[in-house]
């Protein structure tokens, strides 16, 4: 798939309470922009057809199944993930996050970050993500204190055919002082197996390692410990080649951590989370060399309105588009130590400054029309009558739903790829206590009608199937519009 410039979709605000997302605030509404088109992508062909000219509605009563859809924001729905380090290796993006787990007796410190291992995820289209499994566990690293649950934010980089995975943790040997150390594991493939070194990197104390290789081949290691530090690495990528220095001219007030450096058009961007007020926001400073000095230049992303205390990020260029990977506590609104990774498009102004990124639910990438389209990850929605809630507040990884509470309420979902072959059926997973009706349109709210589907009254979730839908080909935005005065709940829509 060839991606061109991605439209920055609209989004919602943080939760009104633990279960409901309001309609205005952090991200707010912006003037509508046209949606650029994407390059071609292969899509599944239709494999079923109804009898011609016959309109049928099929209702199937089903029990809710746990979701594991790897798309939209958050990217990963079957586990907590944080601190995403995204890298482009070949034609795929690999994301190396930390792995939050809920605190439990005998597992970590209560009401704090609990992390025992690392997974790696990859995608070639920013929509379908593969979990390649665990690559490092705390009890399999020689120098890490067993059961310390302190496998915090990592990074990974490729050099000379090898993949070097950098990670912080609590060392078993405290003779060199207390606190975190940073180690390295090496692999022949980006998914491992990774072999940890027997000891951490000498002369490095801190967290949040980040590695950068400059155009001249010199590698640098960055980390945080009160300040942000940097040093050159030797060619073996396992030892420092220079004494650590404190990066100068960054803000002095408040916590700084999570350094991530990249270069664009000769400008070196040092990006980092910073507590300017009470919680972290993402900032950046620019310089003319990898070790600075750097000049503070602006905010990449504002603080979370829901109070998630941390944010941690990476920035990459993939197929000529820049992306910001970051985290938020989407799946754990009442406990911000269990977080989930996200991605949104990032853009530069003509002078090289970074435009502020507004977090979205829609995220990035094309969504295939033949997959379940989670419309609660909307691009835009009506100012009244549309609310996003968890499907099940006791099992939040099942995801969300949209509830329409008035006639004419709507949500839009951009960049749906219907492929090149005519699809014939529309499926909607919905529930309504009285008979209801929903319209699906393409392009705009009064755009071409794909279908108007009637939903019978039911207390259970049902899949309604219509064989009379006039489904377009190619890439289109979808609008889902309630035509009922009473509440209608929708989980997803899909085309076959």
GROMACS .gro file of C-alpha atoms in nm:
model
  496
    1UNK     CA    1   0.000   0.000   0.000
    2UNK     CA    2   0.132   0.344  -0.090
    3UNK     CA    3   0.035   0.608   0.162
    4UNK     CA    4   0.024   0.972   0.073
    5UNK     CA    5  -0.051   1.262   0.306
    6UNK     CA    6  -0.296   1.150   0.572
    7UNK     CA    7  -0.582   1.374   0.677
    8UNK     CA    8  -0.581   1.461   1.046
    9UNK     CA    9  -0.925   1.337   1.151
   10UNK     CA   10  -1.147   1.483   1.417
   11UNK     CA   11  -1.174   1.322   1.757
   12UNK     CA   12  -1.345   1.334   2.093
   13UNK     CA   13  -1.232   1.452   2.428
   14UNK     CA   14  -1.128   1.257   2.730
   15UNK     CA   15  -1.385   1.071   2.938
   16UNK     CA   16  -1.660   1.256   3.121
   17UNK     CA   17  -1.636   0.981   3.378
   18UNK     CA   18  -1.484   0.634   3.378
   19UNK     CA   19  -1.715   0.508   3.107
   20UNK     CA   20  -1.830   0.790   2.879
   21UNK     CA   21  -1.648   1.011   2.630
   22UNK     CA   22  -1.783   1.363   2.585
   23UNK     CA   23  -1.813   1.543   2.255
   24UNK     CA   24  -1.587   1.847   2.282
   25UNK     CA   25  -1.271   1.953   2.463
   26UNK     CA   26  -0.913   1.823   2.432
   27UNK     CA   27  -0.921   1.765   2.058
   28UNK     CA   28  -1.231   1.967   1.976
   29UNK     CA   29  -1.376   2.023   1.632
   30UNK     CA   30  -1.188   2.188   1.349
   31UNK     CA   31  -1.296   2.317   1.009
   32UNK     CA   32  -1.344   2.019   0.782
   33UNK     CA   33  -1.063   1.935   0.545
   34UNK     CA   34  -1.085   1.733   0.232
   35UNK     CA   35  -0.966   1.376   0.268
   36UNK     CA   36  -0.671   1.286   0.047
   37UNK     CA   37  -0.687   0.960  -0.140
   38UNK     CA   38  -0.457   0.669  -0.079
   39UNK     CA   39  -0.281   0.447  -0.325
   40UNK     CA   40  -0.427   0.112  -0.428
   41UNK     CA   41  -0.450  -0.176  -0.187
   42UNK     CA   42  -0.573  -0.527  -0.238
   43UNK     CA   43  -0.895  -0.604  -0.058
   44UNK     CA   44  -1.078  -0.929   0.004
   45UNK     CA   45  -1.328  -1.013  -0.262
   46UNK     CA   46  -1.689  -1.075  -0.181
   47UNK     CA   47  -1.755  -1.444  -0.124
   48UNK     CA   48  -2.130  -1.439  -0.072
   49UNK     CA   49  -2.430  -1.287  -0.258
   50UNK     CA   50  -2.800  -1.272  -0.192
   51UNK     CA   51  -3.067  -1.337  -0.450
   52UNK     CA   52  -3.095  -1.041  -0.687
   53UNK     CA   53  -3.345  -0.769  -0.614
   54UNK     CA   54  -3.447  -0.916  -0.279
   55UNK     CA   55  -3.411  -0.715   0.038
   56UNK     CA   56  -3.350  -0.933   0.340
   57UNK     CA   57  -3.270  -0.865   0.699
   58UNK     CA   58  -3.110  -1.145   0.892
   59UNK     CA   59  -3.086  -1.119   1.267
   60UNK     CA   60  -2.840  -1.332   1.456
   61UNK     CA   61  -2.842  -1.331   1.836
   62UNK     CA   62  -2.489  -1.350   1.968
   63UNK     CA   63  -2.289  -1.333   2.281
   64UNK     CA   64  -2.021  -1.068   2.299
   65UNK     CA   65  -1.681  -1.203   2.207
   66UNK     CA   66  -1.355  -1.054   2.326
   67UNK     CA   67  -1.204  -0.827   2.065
   68UNK     CA   68  -0.850  -0.836   1.938
   69UNK     CA   69  -0.874  -0.590   1.650
   70UNK     CA   70  -0.531  -0.443   1.583
   71UNK     CA   71  -0.633  -0.111   1.429
   72UNK     CA   72  -0.734   0.247   1.505
   73UNK     CA   73  -0.650   0.398   1.846
   74UNK     CA   74  -0.544   0.233   2.063
   75UNK     CA   75  -0.344   0.007   1.833
   76UNK     CA   76  -0.339  -0.298   2.060
   77UNK     CA   77  -0.657  -0.420   2.229
   78UNK     CA   78  -0.563  -0.747   2.400
   79UNK     CA   79  -0.299  -0.621   2.645
   80UNK     CA   80  -0.170  -0.300   2.796
   81UNK     CA   81   0.118  -0.137   2.607
   82UNK     CA   82   0.311   0.184   2.671
   83UNK     CA   83   0.623   0.381   2.573
   84UNK     CA   84   0.616   0.283   2.204
   85UNK     CA   85   0.948   0.286   2.022
   86UNK     CA   86   0.855   0.262   1.653
   87UNK     CA   87   1.118   0.173   1.392
   88UNK     CA   88   1.107   0.112   1.018
   89UNK     CA   89   1.299  -0.200   0.918
   90UNK     CA   90   1.255  -0.286   0.553
   91UNK     CA   91   0.894  -0.240   0.444
   92UNK     CA   92   0.744  -0.281   0.791
   93UNK     CA   93   0.702  -0.078   1.106
   94UNK     CA   94   0.812  -0.253   1.424
   95UNK     CA   95   0.692  -0.118   1.758
   96UNK     CA   96   0.878  -0.206   2.076
   97UNK     CA   97   0.660  -0.094   2.370
   98UNK     CA   98   0.681  -0.163   2.737
   99UNK     CA   99   0.416  -0.400   2.873
  100UNK     CA  100   0.202  -0.279   3.163
  101UNK     CA  101   0.033  -0.542   3.376
  102UNK     CA  102  -0.212  -0.478   3.662
  103UNK     CA  103  -0.049  -0.483   4.008
  104UNK     CA  104  -0.126  -0.795   4.208
  105UNK     CA  105  -0.008  -0.946   4.539
  106UNK     CA  106   0.351  -1.057   4.488
  107UNK     CA  107   0.373  -0.875   4.155
  108UNK     CA  108   0.526  -0.533   4.179
  109UNK     CA  109   0.444  -0.227   4.383
  110UNK     CA  110   0.080  -0.144   4.447
  111UNK     CA  111  -0.058   0.153   4.250
  112UNK     CA  112   0.259   0.180   4.044
  113UNK     CA  113   0.402   0.071   3.709
  114UNK     CA  114   0.440  -0.308   3.688
  115UNK     CA  115   0.636  -0.439   3.387
  116UNK     CA  116   0.796  -0.782   3.356
  117UNK     CA  117   0.863  -0.835   2.983
  118UNK     CA  118   0.861  -0.691   2.632
  119UNK     CA  119   0.667  -0.780   2.318
  120UNK     CA  120   0.725  -0.657   1.962
  121UNK     CA  121   0.446  -0.574   1.714
  122UNK     CA  122   0.473  -0.508   1.342
  123UNK     CA  123   0.262  -0.386   1.050
  124UNK     CA  124   0.308  -0.304   0.683
  125UNK     CA  125  -0.002  -0.083   0.659
  126UNK     CA  126  -0.051   0.078   1.005
  127UNK     CA  127  -0.383  -0.103   1.036
  128UNK     CA  128  -0.314  -0.476   1.078
  129UNK     CA  129  -0.073  -0.544   1.364
  130UNK     CA  130   0.103  -0.872   1.442
  131UNK     CA  131   0.212  -0.957   1.794
  132UNK     CA  132   0.538  -1.149   1.756
  133UNK     CA  133   0.530  -1.249   2.120
  134UNK     CA  134   0.755  -1.192   2.416
  135UNK     CA  135   1.116  -1.111   2.332
  136UNK     CA  136   1.266  -1.039   2.676
  137UNK     CA  137   1.160  -1.139   3.030
  138UNK     CA  138   1.300  -0.989   3.349
  139UNK     CA  139   1.397  -1.329   3.491
  140UNK     CA  140   1.596  -1.422   3.178
  141UNK     CA  141   1.835  -1.125   3.192
  142UNK     CA  142   2.151  -1.207   3.392
  143UNK     CA  143   2.202  -0.865   3.545
  144UNK     CA  144   1.838  -0.777   3.627
  145UNK     CA  145   1.703  -0.824   3.977
  146UNK     CA  146   1.449  -1.109   3.958
  147UNK     CA  147   1.085  -1.018   4.011
  148UNK     CA  148   1.169  -0.644   4.007
  149UNK     CA  149   0.892  -0.561   3.753
  150UNK     CA  150   1.087  -0.263   3.624
  151UNK     CA  151   1.126  -0.332   3.250
  152UNK     CA  152   1.049   0.026   3.151
  153UNK     CA  153   1.060   0.211   2.815
  154UNK     CA  154   1.293   0.044   2.557
  155UNK     CA  155   1.431   0.117   2.210
  156UNK     CA  156   1.570  -0.087   1.921
  157UNK     CA  157   1.794  -0.009   1.625
  158UNK     CA  158   1.960  -0.193   1.338
  159UNK     CA  159   2.330  -0.182   1.261
  160UNK     CA  160   2.551  -0.404   1.045
  161UNK     CA  161   2.281  -0.667   1.008
  162UNK     CA  162   2.215  -0.694   1.382
  163UNK     CA  163   1.929  -0.559   1.592
  164UNK     CA  164   2.019  -0.398   1.924
  165UNK     CA  165   1.744  -0.376   2.185
  166UNK     CA  166   1.808  -0.130   2.470
  167UNK     CA  167   1.609  -0.150   2.792
  168UNK     CA  168   1.627  -0.022   3.151
  169UNK     CA  169   1.569  -0.219   3.468
  170UNK     CA  170   1.674  -0.262   3.830
  171UNK     CA  171   2.012  -0.435   3.858
  172UNK     CA  172   2.065  -0.720   4.103
  173UNK     CA  173   2.412  -0.582   4.186
  174UNK     CA  174   2.381  -0.254   4.376
  175UNK     CA  175   2.753  -0.209   4.449
  176UNK     CA  176   2.764   0.060   4.182
  177UNK     CA  177   2.475   0.242   4.343
  178UNK     CA  178   2.099   0.214   4.348
  179UNK     CA  179   1.863   0.301   4.066
  180UNK     CA  180   1.816   0.188   3.710
  181UNK     CA  181   2.076   0.059   3.466
  182UNK     CA  182   2.045   0.013   3.090
  183UNK     CA  183   2.126  -0.310   2.910
  184UNK     CA  184   2.137  -0.442   2.555
  185UNK     CA  185   2.006  -0.757   2.388
  186UNK     CA  186   2.114  -0.854   2.036
  187UNK     CA  187   1.932  -1.044   1.761
  188UNK     CA  188   1.965  -1.131   1.393
  189UNK     CA  189   1.601  -1.045   1.323
  190UNK     CA  190   1.382  -0.755   1.443
  191UNK     CA  191   1.154  -1.004   1.619
  192UNK     CA  192   1.436  -1.193   1.789
  193UNK     CA  193   1.538  -1.414   1.947
  194UNK     CA  194   1.721  -1.146   2.148
  195UNK     CA  195   2.019  -1.251   2.358
  196UNK     CA  196   2.078  -1.019   2.658
  197UNK     CA  197   2.430  -0.913   2.745
  198UNK     CA  198   2.556  -1.039   3.079
  199UNK     CA  199   2.592  -0.690   3.226
  200UNK     CA  200   2.444  -0.343   3.165
  201UNK     CA  201   2.624  -0.063   2.981
  202UNK     CA  202   2.899   0.084   3.198
  203UNK     CA  203   2.875   0.444   3.311
  204UNK     CA  204   2.503   0.470   3.233
  205UNK     CA  205   2.250   0.515   3.514
  206UNK     CA  206   1.895   0.598   3.423
  207UNK     CA  207   1.588   0.507   3.220
  208UNK     CA  208   1.430   0.557   2.875
  209UNK     CA  209   1.717   0.467   2.641
  210UNK     CA  210   1.706   0.604   2.287
  211UNK     CA  211   1.958   0.533   2.011
  212UNK     CA  212   2.032   0.744   1.705
  213UNK     CA  213   2.277   0.676   1.419
  214UNK     CA  214   2.387   0.989   1.234
  215UNK     CA  215   2.458   1.012   0.862
  216UNK     CA  216   2.832   0.976   0.925
  217UNK     CA  217   2.771   0.640   1.096
  218UNK     CA  218   2.830   0.761   1.451
  219UNK     CA  219   2.582   0.612   1.699
  220UNK     CA  220   2.456   0.797   2.006
  221UNK     CA  221   2.278   0.682   2.321
  222UNK     CA  222   2.038   0.908   2.512
  223UNK     CA  223   1.870   0.847   2.847
  224UNK     CA  224   1.712   1.034   3.136
  225UNK     CA  225   1.785   1.058   3.506
  226UNK     CA  226   1.668   1.396   3.633
  227UNK     CA  227   1.831   1.551   3.327
  228UNK     CA  228   1.857   1.417   2.974
  229UNK     CA  229   2.199   1.270   2.893
  230UNK     CA  230   2.376   1.178   2.571
  231UNK     CA  231   2.696   1.001   2.472
  232UNK     CA  232   2.859   0.845   2.170
  233UNK     CA  233   2.849   0.467   2.132
  234UNK     CA  234   3.132   0.247   2.010
  235UNK     CA  235   3.090   0.057   1.685
  236UNK     CA  236   2.995  -0.255   1.883
  237UNK     CA  237   2.685  -0.067   2.009
  238UNK     CA  238   2.747  -0.211   2.357
  239UNK     CA  239   2.981   0.046   2.514
  240UNK     CA  240   3.008   0.422   2.543
  241UNK     CA  241   3.272   0.591   2.328
  242UNK     CA  242   3.257   0.921   2.517
  243UNK     CA  243   3.172   1.055   2.859
  244UNK     CA  244   2.801   1.129   2.913
  245UNK     CA  245   2.699   1.493   2.886
  246UNK     CA  246   2.387   1.672   3.004
  247UNK     CA  247   2.200   1.808   2.705
  248UNK     CA  248   2.195   2.182   2.743
  249UNK     CA  249   1.931   2.455   2.712
  250UNK     CA  250   1.631   2.228   2.771
  251UNK     CA  251   1.366   2.348   3.020
  252UNK     CA  252   1.491   2.347   3.380
  253UNK     CA  253   1.153   2.344   3.552
  254UNK     CA  254   0.975   2.012   3.600
  255UNK     CA  255   1.052   1.650   3.515
  256UNK     CA  256   1.204   1.570   3.175
  257UNK     CA  257   1.239   1.213   3.053
  258UNK     CA  258   1.187   0.983   2.754
  259UNK     CA  259   1.432   1.143   2.504
  260UNK     CA  260   1.384   1.060   2.137
  261UNK     CA  261   1.612   1.218   1.877
  262UNK     CA  262   1.565   1.225   1.500
  263UNK     CA  263   1.710   1.427   1.214
  264UNK     CA  264   1.526   1.596   0.925
  265UNK     CA  265   1.681   1.821   0.661
  266UNK     CA  266   1.991   1.884   0.871
  267UNK     CA  267   1.797   1.976   1.185
  268UNK     CA  268   1.831   1.755   1.493
  269UNK     CA  269   1.507   1.729   1.690
  270UNK     CA  270   1.536   1.633   2.056
  271UNK     CA  271   1.184   1.538   2.168
  272UNK     CA  272   1.083   1.448   2.523
  273UNK     CA  273   0.795   1.435   2.773
  274UNK     CA  274   0.801   1.724   3.019
  275UNK     CA  275   0.597   1.812   3.327
  276UNK     CA  276   0.551   2.183   3.272
  277UNK     CA  277   0.247   2.189   3.499
  278UNK     CA  278   0.113   1.874   3.669
  279UNK     CA  279   0.134   1.599   3.406
  280UNK     CA  280   0.346   1.530   3.101
  281UNK     CA  281   0.316   1.688   2.761
  282UNK     CA  282   0.538   1.618   2.459
  283UNK     CA  283   0.786   1.892   2.365
  284UNK     CA  284   1.078   1.937   2.130
  285UNK     CA  285   1.398   2.134   2.096
  286UNK     CA  286   1.622   2.172   1.790
  287UNK     CA  287   1.995   2.184   1.737
  288UNK     CA  288   2.270   2.155   1.478
  289UNK     CA  289   2.437   1.844   1.618
  290UNK     CA  290   2.326   1.521   1.790
  291UNK     CA  291   2.450   1.637   2.131
  292UNK     CA  292   2.321   1.991   2.106
  293UNK     CA  293   2.300   2.246   2.241
  294UNK     CA  294   1.928   2.246   2.174
  295UNK     CA  295   1.682   2.532   2.171
  296UNK     CA  296   1.331   2.475   2.302
  297UNK     CA  297   1.098   2.506   2.005
  298UNK     CA  298   0.745   2.405   2.103
  299UNK     CA  299   0.488   2.153   2.215
  300UNK     CA  300   0.415   1.843   2.006
  301UNK     CA  301   0.116   1.724   2.210
  302UNK     CA  302  -0.068   1.883   2.501
  303UNK     CA  303  -0.136   1.722   2.836
  304UNK     CA  304  -0.409   1.460   2.858
  305UNK     CA  305  -0.738   1.612   2.978
  306UNK     CA  306  -0.826   1.288   3.157
  307UNK     CA  307  -0.517   1.318   3.375
  308UNK     CA  308  -0.299   1.037   3.240
  309UNK     CA  309   0.023   1.136   3.415
  310UNK     CA  310   0.271   1.005   3.158
  311UNK     CA  311   0.319   1.022   2.786
  312UNK     CA  312   0.609   0.863   2.597
  313UNK     CA  313   0.663   0.863   2.225
  314UNK     CA  314   0.864   0.802   1.911
  315UNK     CA  315   0.857   0.972   1.569
  316UNK     CA  316   0.920   0.798   1.236
  317UNK     CA  317   0.891   0.856   0.862
  318UNK     CA  318   0.711   0.567   0.687
  319UNK     CA  319   0.643   0.579   0.313
  320UNK     CA  320   0.688   0.957   0.297
  321UNK     CA  321   0.459   1.037   0.590
  322UNK     CA  322   0.569   1.121   0.944
  323UNK     CA  323   0.394   0.958   1.240
  324UNK     CA  324   0.386   1.014   1.614
  325UNK     CA  325   0.352   0.705   1.833
  326UNK     CA  326   0.252   0.772   2.193
  327UNK     CA  327   0.037   0.630   2.474
  328UNK     CA  328  -0.275   0.704   2.675
  329UNK     CA  329  -0.482   0.515   2.933
  330UNK     CA  330  -0.773   0.438   2.696
  331UNK     CA  331  -0.841   0.088   2.832
  332UNK     CA  332  -0.782   0.181   3.196
  333UNK     CA  333  -0.948   0.519   3.261
  334UNK     CA  334  -0.935   0.482   3.639
  335UNK     CA  335  -0.569   0.371   3.663
  336UNK     CA  336  -0.316   0.555   3.450
  337UNK     CA  337  -0.037   0.302   3.510
  338UNK     CA  338  -0.203   0.065   3.260
  339UNK     CA  339  -0.166   0.237   2.926
  340UNK     CA  340  -0.223   0.174   2.555
  341UNK     CA  341  -0.020   0.280   2.253
  342UNK     CA  342  -0.156   0.504   1.979
  343UNK     CA  343  -0.042   0.660   1.649
  344UNK     CA  344  -0.135   0.979   1.466
  345UNK     CA  345   0.002   1.168   1.168
  346UNK     CA  346   0.264   1.437   1.227
  347UNK     CA  347   0.332   1.734   0.999
  348UNK     CA  348   0.600   2.002   0.965
  349UNK     CA  349   0.567   2.365   0.871
  350UNK     CA  350   0.782   2.512   0.594
  351UNK     CA  351   1.032   2.645   0.849
  352UNK     CA  352   1.085   2.298   0.997
  353UNK     CA  353   0.875   2.354   1.307
  354UNK     CA  354   0.641   2.072   1.413
  355UNK     CA  355   0.267   2.127   1.402
  356UNK     CA  356   0.097   2.035   1.727
  357UNK     CA  357  -0.061   1.689   1.704
  358UNK     CA  358  -0.418   1.652   1.824
  359UNK     CA  359  -0.484   1.296   1.942
  360UNK     CA  360  -0.752   1.110   1.751
  361UNK     CA  361  -0.953   0.794   1.795
  362UNK     CA  362  -0.951   0.715   1.421
  363UNK     CA  363  -0.573   0.698   1.411
  364UNK     CA  364  -0.398   0.629   1.081
  365UNK     CA  365  -0.405   0.392   0.785
  366UNK     CA  366  -0.678   0.256   0.563
  367UNK     CA  367  -0.952   0.034   0.704
  368UNK     CA  368  -1.073  -0.244   0.478
  369UNK     CA  369  -1.448  -0.242   0.427
  370UNK     CA  370  -1.451  -0.620   0.462
  371UNK     CA  371  -1.334  -0.595   0.822
  372UNK     CA  372  -1.534  -0.488   1.125
  373UNK     CA  373  -1.526  -0.107   1.119
  374UNK     CA  374  -1.532   0.013   1.478
  375UNK     CA  375  -1.723   0.336   1.430
  376UNK     CA  376  -1.662   0.436   1.793
  377UNK     CA  377  -1.310   0.521   1.668
  378UNK     CA  378  -1.473   0.797   1.469
  379UNK     CA  379  -1.325   1.081   1.265
  380UNK     CA  380  -1.605   1.323   1.351
  381UNK     CA  381  -1.947   1.314   1.516
  382UNK     CA  382  -2.254   1.528   1.565
  383UNK     CA  383  -2.236   1.778   1.848
  384UNK     CA  384  -2.539   1.624   2.013
  385UNK     CA  385  -2.689   1.279   2.028
  386UNK     CA  386  -2.377   1.062   1.983
  387UNK     CA  387  -2.192   0.914   2.281
  388UNK     CA  388  -1.907   0.661   2.308
  389UNK     CA  389  -1.916   0.410   2.596
  390UNK     CA  390  -1.738   0.089   2.686
  391UNK     CA  391  -1.919  -0.225   2.573
  392UNK     CA  392  -1.852  -0.381   2.912
  393UNK     CA  393  -1.700  -0.178   3.195
  394UNK     CA  394  -1.584  -0.500   3.366
  395UNK     CA  395  -1.393  -0.612   3.053
  396UNK     CA  396  -1.280  -0.295   2.883
  397UNK     CA  397  -1.060  -0.472   2.630
  398UNK     CA  398  -1.380  -0.569   2.452
  399UNK     CA  399  -1.379  -0.210   2.327
  400UNK     CA  400  -1.645   0.056   2.280
  401UNK     CA  401  -1.980   0.126   2.122
  402UNK     CA  402  -2.159   0.431   1.982
  403UNK     CA  403  -2.497   0.521   2.128
  404UNK     CA  404  -2.723   0.745   1.922
  405UNK     CA  405  -2.979   0.919   2.144
  406UNK     CA  406  -3.167   1.130   1.889
  407UNK     CA  407  -3.284   1.132   1.530
  408UNK     CA  408  -3.020   1.275   1.297
  409UNK     CA  409  -2.722   1.207   1.525
  410UNK     CA  410  -2.422   1.076   1.330
  411UNK     CA  411  -2.060   0.969   1.327
  412UNK     CA  412  -1.815   0.967   1.038
  413UNK     CA  413  -1.526   0.730   0.978
  414UNK     CA  414  -1.272   0.826   0.714
  415UNK     CA  415  -1.067   0.629   0.463
  416UNK     CA  416  -1.252   0.299   0.423
  417UNK     CA  417  -1.118   0.088   0.137
  418UNK     CA  418  -1.393  -0.107  -0.040
  419UNK     CA  419  -1.151  -0.255  -0.294
  420UNK     CA  420  -1.208  -0.293  -0.666
  421UNK     CA  421  -1.476  -0.563  -0.659
  422UNK     CA  422  -1.842  -0.490  -0.597
  423UNK     CA  423  -1.949  -0.584  -0.245
  424UNK     CA  424  -2.311  -0.684  -0.196
  425UNK     CA  425  -2.399  -0.700   0.174
  426UNK     CA  426  -2.402  -0.461   0.469
  427UNK     CA  427  -2.373  -0.597   0.823
  428UNK     CA  428  -2.434  -0.395   1.139
  429UNK     CA  429  -2.389  -0.519   1.493
  430UNK     CA  430  -2.646  -0.320   1.693
  431UNK     CA  431  -2.911  -0.323   1.960
  432UNK     CA  432  -3.222  -0.111   2.026
  433UNK     CA  433  -3.513  -0.158   2.266
  434UNK     CA  434  -3.758  -0.050   1.994
  435UNK     CA  435  -3.750  -0.090   1.615
  436UNK     CA  436  -3.490   0.151   1.476
  437UNK     CA  437  -3.343   0.265   1.147
  438UNK     CA  438  -2.990   0.367   1.047
  439UNK     CA  439  -2.857   0.520   0.723
  440UNK     CA  440  -2.509   0.461   0.581
  441UNK     CA  441  -2.381   0.724   0.335
  442UNK     CA  442  -2.049   0.782   0.159
  443UNK     CA  443  -1.844   1.099   0.123
  444UNK     CA  444  -2.052   1.339   0.330
  445UNK     CA  445  -2.354   1.345   0.558
  446UNK     CA  446  -2.589   1.396   0.265
  447UNK     CA  447  -2.374   1.193   0.027
  448UNK     CA  448  -2.467   0.889  -0.176
  449UNK     CA  449  -2.695   0.652   0.017
  450UNK     CA  450  -2.537   0.311   0.060
  451UNK     CA  451  -2.830   0.170   0.254
  452UNK     CA  452  -3.102   0.239   0.506
  453UNK     CA  453  -3.130  -0.061   0.731
  454UNK     CA  454  -3.409  -0.141   0.975
  455UNK     CA  455  -3.319  -0.287   1.314
  456UNK     CA  456  -3.576  -0.486   1.511
  457UNK     CA  457  -3.633  -0.432   1.881
  458UNK     CA  458  -3.405  -0.646   2.097
  459UNK     CA  459  -3.232  -0.641   2.435
  460UNK     CA  460  -2.941  -0.841   2.290
  461UNK     CA  461  -2.672  -0.757   2.040
  462UNK     CA  462  -2.773  -0.863   1.689
  463UNK     CA  463  -2.613  -0.865   1.348
  464UNK     CA  464  -2.846  -0.714   1.091
  465UNK     CA  465  -2.766  -0.808   0.731
  466UNK     CA  466  -2.893  -0.620   0.426
  467UNK     CA  467  -2.849  -0.751   0.072
  468UNK     CA  468  -2.977  -0.436  -0.098
  469UNK     CA  469  -2.683  -0.209  -0.014
  470UNK     CA  470  -2.532  -0.005  -0.299
  471UNK     CA  471  -2.170  -0.031  -0.192
  472UNK     CA  472  -1.907   0.180  -0.373
  473UNK     CA  473  -1.561   0.072  -0.485
  474UNK     CA  474  -1.237   0.244  -0.391
  475UNK     CA  475  -1.166   0.457  -0.081
  476UNK     CA  476  -1.448   0.656   0.078
  477UNK     CA  477  -1.545   0.819   0.406
  478UNK     CA  478  -1.849   0.670   0.580
  479UNK     CA  479  -2.131   0.849   0.759
  480UNK     CA  480  -2.356   0.651   0.993
  481UNK     CA  481  -2.677   0.841   1.075
  482UNK     CA  482  -2.952   0.752   1.320
  483UNK     CA  483  -3.305   0.780   1.187
  484UNK     CA  484  -3.470   0.697   1.519
  485UNK     CA  485  -3.587   0.910   1.810
  486UNK     CA  486  -3.503   0.642   2.067
  487UNK     CA  487  -3.150   0.519   2.160
  488UNK     CA  488  -2.966   0.290   1.919
  489UNK     CA  489  -2.633   0.126   2.008
  490UNK     CA  490  -2.386   0.022   1.736
  491UNK     CA  491  -2.068  -0.179   1.779
  492UNK     CA  492  -1.945  -0.210   1.420
  493UNK     CA  493  -2.035  -0.211   1.051
  494UNK     CA  494  -1.893  -0.441   0.784
  495UNK     CA  495  -1.935  -0.512   0.413
  496UNK     CA  496  -1.923  -0.841   0.224
   0.00000   0.00000   0.00000
